[in-house]
Backbone as CSV, one residue per row, in Angstrom:
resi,resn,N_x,N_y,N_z,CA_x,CA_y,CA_z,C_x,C_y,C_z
1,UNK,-41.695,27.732,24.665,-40.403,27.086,24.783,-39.745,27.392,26.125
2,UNK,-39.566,28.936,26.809,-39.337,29.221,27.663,-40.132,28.447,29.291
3,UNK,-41.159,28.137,28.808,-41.837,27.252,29.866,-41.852,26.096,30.356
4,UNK,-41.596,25.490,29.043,-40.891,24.349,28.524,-39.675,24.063,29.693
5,UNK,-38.843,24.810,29.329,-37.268,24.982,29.921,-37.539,25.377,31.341
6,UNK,-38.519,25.798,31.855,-38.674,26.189,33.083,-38.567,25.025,34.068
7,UNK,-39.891,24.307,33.665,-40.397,23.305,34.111,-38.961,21.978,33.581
8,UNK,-38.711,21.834,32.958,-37.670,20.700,32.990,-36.576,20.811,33.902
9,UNK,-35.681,22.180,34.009,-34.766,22.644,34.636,-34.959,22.670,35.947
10,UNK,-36.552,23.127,36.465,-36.833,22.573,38.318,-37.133,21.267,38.483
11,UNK,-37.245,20.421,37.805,-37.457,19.106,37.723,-36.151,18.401,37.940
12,UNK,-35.219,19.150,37.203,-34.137,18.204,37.798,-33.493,18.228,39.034
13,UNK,-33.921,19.847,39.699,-33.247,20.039,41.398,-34.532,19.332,41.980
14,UNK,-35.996,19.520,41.627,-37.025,18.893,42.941,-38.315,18.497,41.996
15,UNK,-38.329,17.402,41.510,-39.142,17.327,40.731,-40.625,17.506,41.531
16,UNK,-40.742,17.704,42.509,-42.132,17.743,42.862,-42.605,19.323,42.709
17,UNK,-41.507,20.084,42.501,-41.683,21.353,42.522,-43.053,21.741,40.936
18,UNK,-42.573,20.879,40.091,-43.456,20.767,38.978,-44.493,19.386,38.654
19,UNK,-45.272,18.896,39.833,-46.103,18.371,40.058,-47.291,18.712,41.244
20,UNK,-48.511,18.210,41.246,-49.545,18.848,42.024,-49.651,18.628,43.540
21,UNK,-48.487,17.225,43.979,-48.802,16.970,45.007,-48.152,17.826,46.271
22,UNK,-47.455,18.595,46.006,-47.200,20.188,47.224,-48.439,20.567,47.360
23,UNK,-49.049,21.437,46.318,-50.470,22.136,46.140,-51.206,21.391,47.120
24,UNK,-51.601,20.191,46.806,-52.687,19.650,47.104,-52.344,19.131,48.874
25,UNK,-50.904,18.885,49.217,-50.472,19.145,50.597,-51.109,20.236,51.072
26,UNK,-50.557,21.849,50.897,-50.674,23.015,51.295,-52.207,22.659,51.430
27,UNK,-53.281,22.572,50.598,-54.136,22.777,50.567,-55.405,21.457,51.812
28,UNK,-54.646,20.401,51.843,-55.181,19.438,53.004,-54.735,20.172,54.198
29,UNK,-53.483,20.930,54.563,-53.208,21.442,56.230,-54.031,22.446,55.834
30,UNK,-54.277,23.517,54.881,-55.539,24.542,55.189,-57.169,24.209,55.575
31,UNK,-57.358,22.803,54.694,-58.508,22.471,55.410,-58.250,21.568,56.792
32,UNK,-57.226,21.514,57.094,-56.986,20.975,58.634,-57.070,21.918,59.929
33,UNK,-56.491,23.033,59.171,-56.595,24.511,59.968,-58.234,24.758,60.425
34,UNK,-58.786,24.432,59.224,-60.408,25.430,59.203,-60.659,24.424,60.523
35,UNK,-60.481,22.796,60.471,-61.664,21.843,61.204,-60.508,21.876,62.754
36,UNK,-59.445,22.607,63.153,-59.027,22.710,64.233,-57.596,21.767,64.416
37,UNK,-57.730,20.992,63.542,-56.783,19.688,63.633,-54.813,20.398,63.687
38,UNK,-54.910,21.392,62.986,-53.874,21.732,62.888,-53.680,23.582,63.381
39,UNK,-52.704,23.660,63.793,-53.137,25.415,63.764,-52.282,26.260,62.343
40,UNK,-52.861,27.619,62.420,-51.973,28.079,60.904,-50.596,27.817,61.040
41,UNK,-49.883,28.984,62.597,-48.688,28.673,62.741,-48.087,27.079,62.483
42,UNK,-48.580,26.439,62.637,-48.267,25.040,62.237,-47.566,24.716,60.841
43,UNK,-48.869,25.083,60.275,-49.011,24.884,59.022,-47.936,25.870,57.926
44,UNK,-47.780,27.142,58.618,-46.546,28.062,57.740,-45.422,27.550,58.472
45,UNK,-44.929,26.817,59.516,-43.733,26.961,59.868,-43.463,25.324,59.257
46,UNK,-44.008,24.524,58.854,-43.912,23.438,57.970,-43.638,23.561,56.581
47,UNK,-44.324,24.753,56.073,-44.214,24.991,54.359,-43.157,25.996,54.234
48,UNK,-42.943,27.014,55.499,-41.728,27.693,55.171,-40.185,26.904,55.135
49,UNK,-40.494,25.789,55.894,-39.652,25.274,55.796,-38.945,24.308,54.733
50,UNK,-40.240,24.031,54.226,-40.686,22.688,53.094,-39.903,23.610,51.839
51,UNK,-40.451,24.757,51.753,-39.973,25.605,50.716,-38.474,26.301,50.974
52,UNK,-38.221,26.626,52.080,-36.500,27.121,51.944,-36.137,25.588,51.656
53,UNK,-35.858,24.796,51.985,-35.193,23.629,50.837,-35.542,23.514,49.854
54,UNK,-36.569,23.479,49.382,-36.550,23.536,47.586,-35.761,24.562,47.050
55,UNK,-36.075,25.672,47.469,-35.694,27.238,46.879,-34.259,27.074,47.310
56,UNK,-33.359,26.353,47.997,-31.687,26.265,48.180,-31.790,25.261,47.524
57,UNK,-32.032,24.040,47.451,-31.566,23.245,46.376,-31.857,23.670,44.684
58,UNK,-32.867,24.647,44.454,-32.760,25.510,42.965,-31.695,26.547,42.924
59,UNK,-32.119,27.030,43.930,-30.734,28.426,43.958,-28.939,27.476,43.912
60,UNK,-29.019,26.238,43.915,-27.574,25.995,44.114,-27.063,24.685,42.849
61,UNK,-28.606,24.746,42.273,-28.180,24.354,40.787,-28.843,24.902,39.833
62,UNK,-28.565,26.408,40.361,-29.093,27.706,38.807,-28.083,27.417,38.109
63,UNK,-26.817,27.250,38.030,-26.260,26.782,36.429,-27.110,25.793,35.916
64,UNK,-27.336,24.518,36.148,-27.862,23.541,35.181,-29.017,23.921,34.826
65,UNK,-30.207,24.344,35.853,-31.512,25.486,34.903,-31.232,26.021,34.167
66,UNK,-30.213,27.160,34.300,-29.691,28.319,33.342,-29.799,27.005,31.948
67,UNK,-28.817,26.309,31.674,-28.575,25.366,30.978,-29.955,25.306,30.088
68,UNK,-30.787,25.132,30.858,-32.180,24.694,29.922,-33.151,25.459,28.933
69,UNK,-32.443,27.147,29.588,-32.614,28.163,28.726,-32.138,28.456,27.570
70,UNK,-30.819,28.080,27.850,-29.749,28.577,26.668,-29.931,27.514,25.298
71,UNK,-30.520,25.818,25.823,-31.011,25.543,24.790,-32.276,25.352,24.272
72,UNK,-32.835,26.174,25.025,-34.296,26.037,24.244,-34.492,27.223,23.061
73,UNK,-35.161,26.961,22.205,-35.697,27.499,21.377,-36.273,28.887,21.185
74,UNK,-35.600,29.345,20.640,-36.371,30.998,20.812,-38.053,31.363,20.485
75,UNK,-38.552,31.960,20.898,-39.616,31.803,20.905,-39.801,33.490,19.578
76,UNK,-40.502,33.053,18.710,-41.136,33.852,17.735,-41.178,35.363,18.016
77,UNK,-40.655,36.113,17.192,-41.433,37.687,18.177,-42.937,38.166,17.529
78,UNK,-43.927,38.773,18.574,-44.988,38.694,18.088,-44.687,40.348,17.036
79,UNK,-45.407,40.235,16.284,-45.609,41.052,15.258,-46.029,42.511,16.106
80,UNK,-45.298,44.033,15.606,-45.994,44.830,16.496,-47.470,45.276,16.250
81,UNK,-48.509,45.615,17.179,-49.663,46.109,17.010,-49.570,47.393,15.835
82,UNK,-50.733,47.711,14.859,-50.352,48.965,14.019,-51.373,49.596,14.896
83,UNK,-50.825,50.702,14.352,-51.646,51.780,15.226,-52.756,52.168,14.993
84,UNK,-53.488,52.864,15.356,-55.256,52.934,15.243,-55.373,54.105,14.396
85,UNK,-55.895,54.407,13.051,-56.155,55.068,12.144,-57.517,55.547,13.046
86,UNK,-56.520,57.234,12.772,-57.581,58.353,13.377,-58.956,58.978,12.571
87,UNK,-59.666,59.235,12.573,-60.786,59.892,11.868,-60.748,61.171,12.155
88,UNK,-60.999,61.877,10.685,-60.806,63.382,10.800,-62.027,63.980,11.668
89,UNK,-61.952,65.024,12.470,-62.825,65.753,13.439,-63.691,66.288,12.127
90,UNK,-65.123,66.034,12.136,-66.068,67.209,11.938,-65.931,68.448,12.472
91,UNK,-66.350,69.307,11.445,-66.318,70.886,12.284,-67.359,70.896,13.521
92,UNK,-68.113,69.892,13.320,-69.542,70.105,15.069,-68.470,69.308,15.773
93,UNK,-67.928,68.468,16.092,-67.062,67.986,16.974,-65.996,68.833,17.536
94,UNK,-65.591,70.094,17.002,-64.581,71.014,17.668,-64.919,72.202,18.676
């Protein structure tokens, strides 16, 4: 549920933030890097940049994310583990 709410709530500041086509950007300038076409510096001073605007346009509508938490669904608590039943020591084991 919490994931749920994750992904809807960045969707509404950058919806590409929860789709593949960034990834698959980042990942065409790295193979642009390898064949020379591009250099790294290139390539980080494009995505650092690409990314401080996403990350200010989320950071400046964390209320309405927040929002997506508060109504989602609580998620189950898992049951605790029991503990591991010890076996008594033989006297050759001491």
């Amino acid at each position: 549920a919490r994931g749920v709410a994750l992904v809807r709530g960045l969707s509404t500041c950058d919806a590409t933030l929860c789709e593949p086509e960034v990834r698959a950007l980042i990942e065409r300038e790295c193979a642009m890097v390898a064949t020379a076409e591009l250099t790294s510096a290139e390539v980080l001073r494009r995505n650092v940049a690409l990314f401080r605007g996403k990350f200010q346009r989320v950071a400046g509508a964390m209320n309405e994310v927040r929002s997506f938490f508060e109504t989602a669904p609580k998620a189950p608590k898992a049951p605790k583990p029991k503990a591991a039943k010890r076996r008594p020591r033989r006297s050759s084991e001491r």
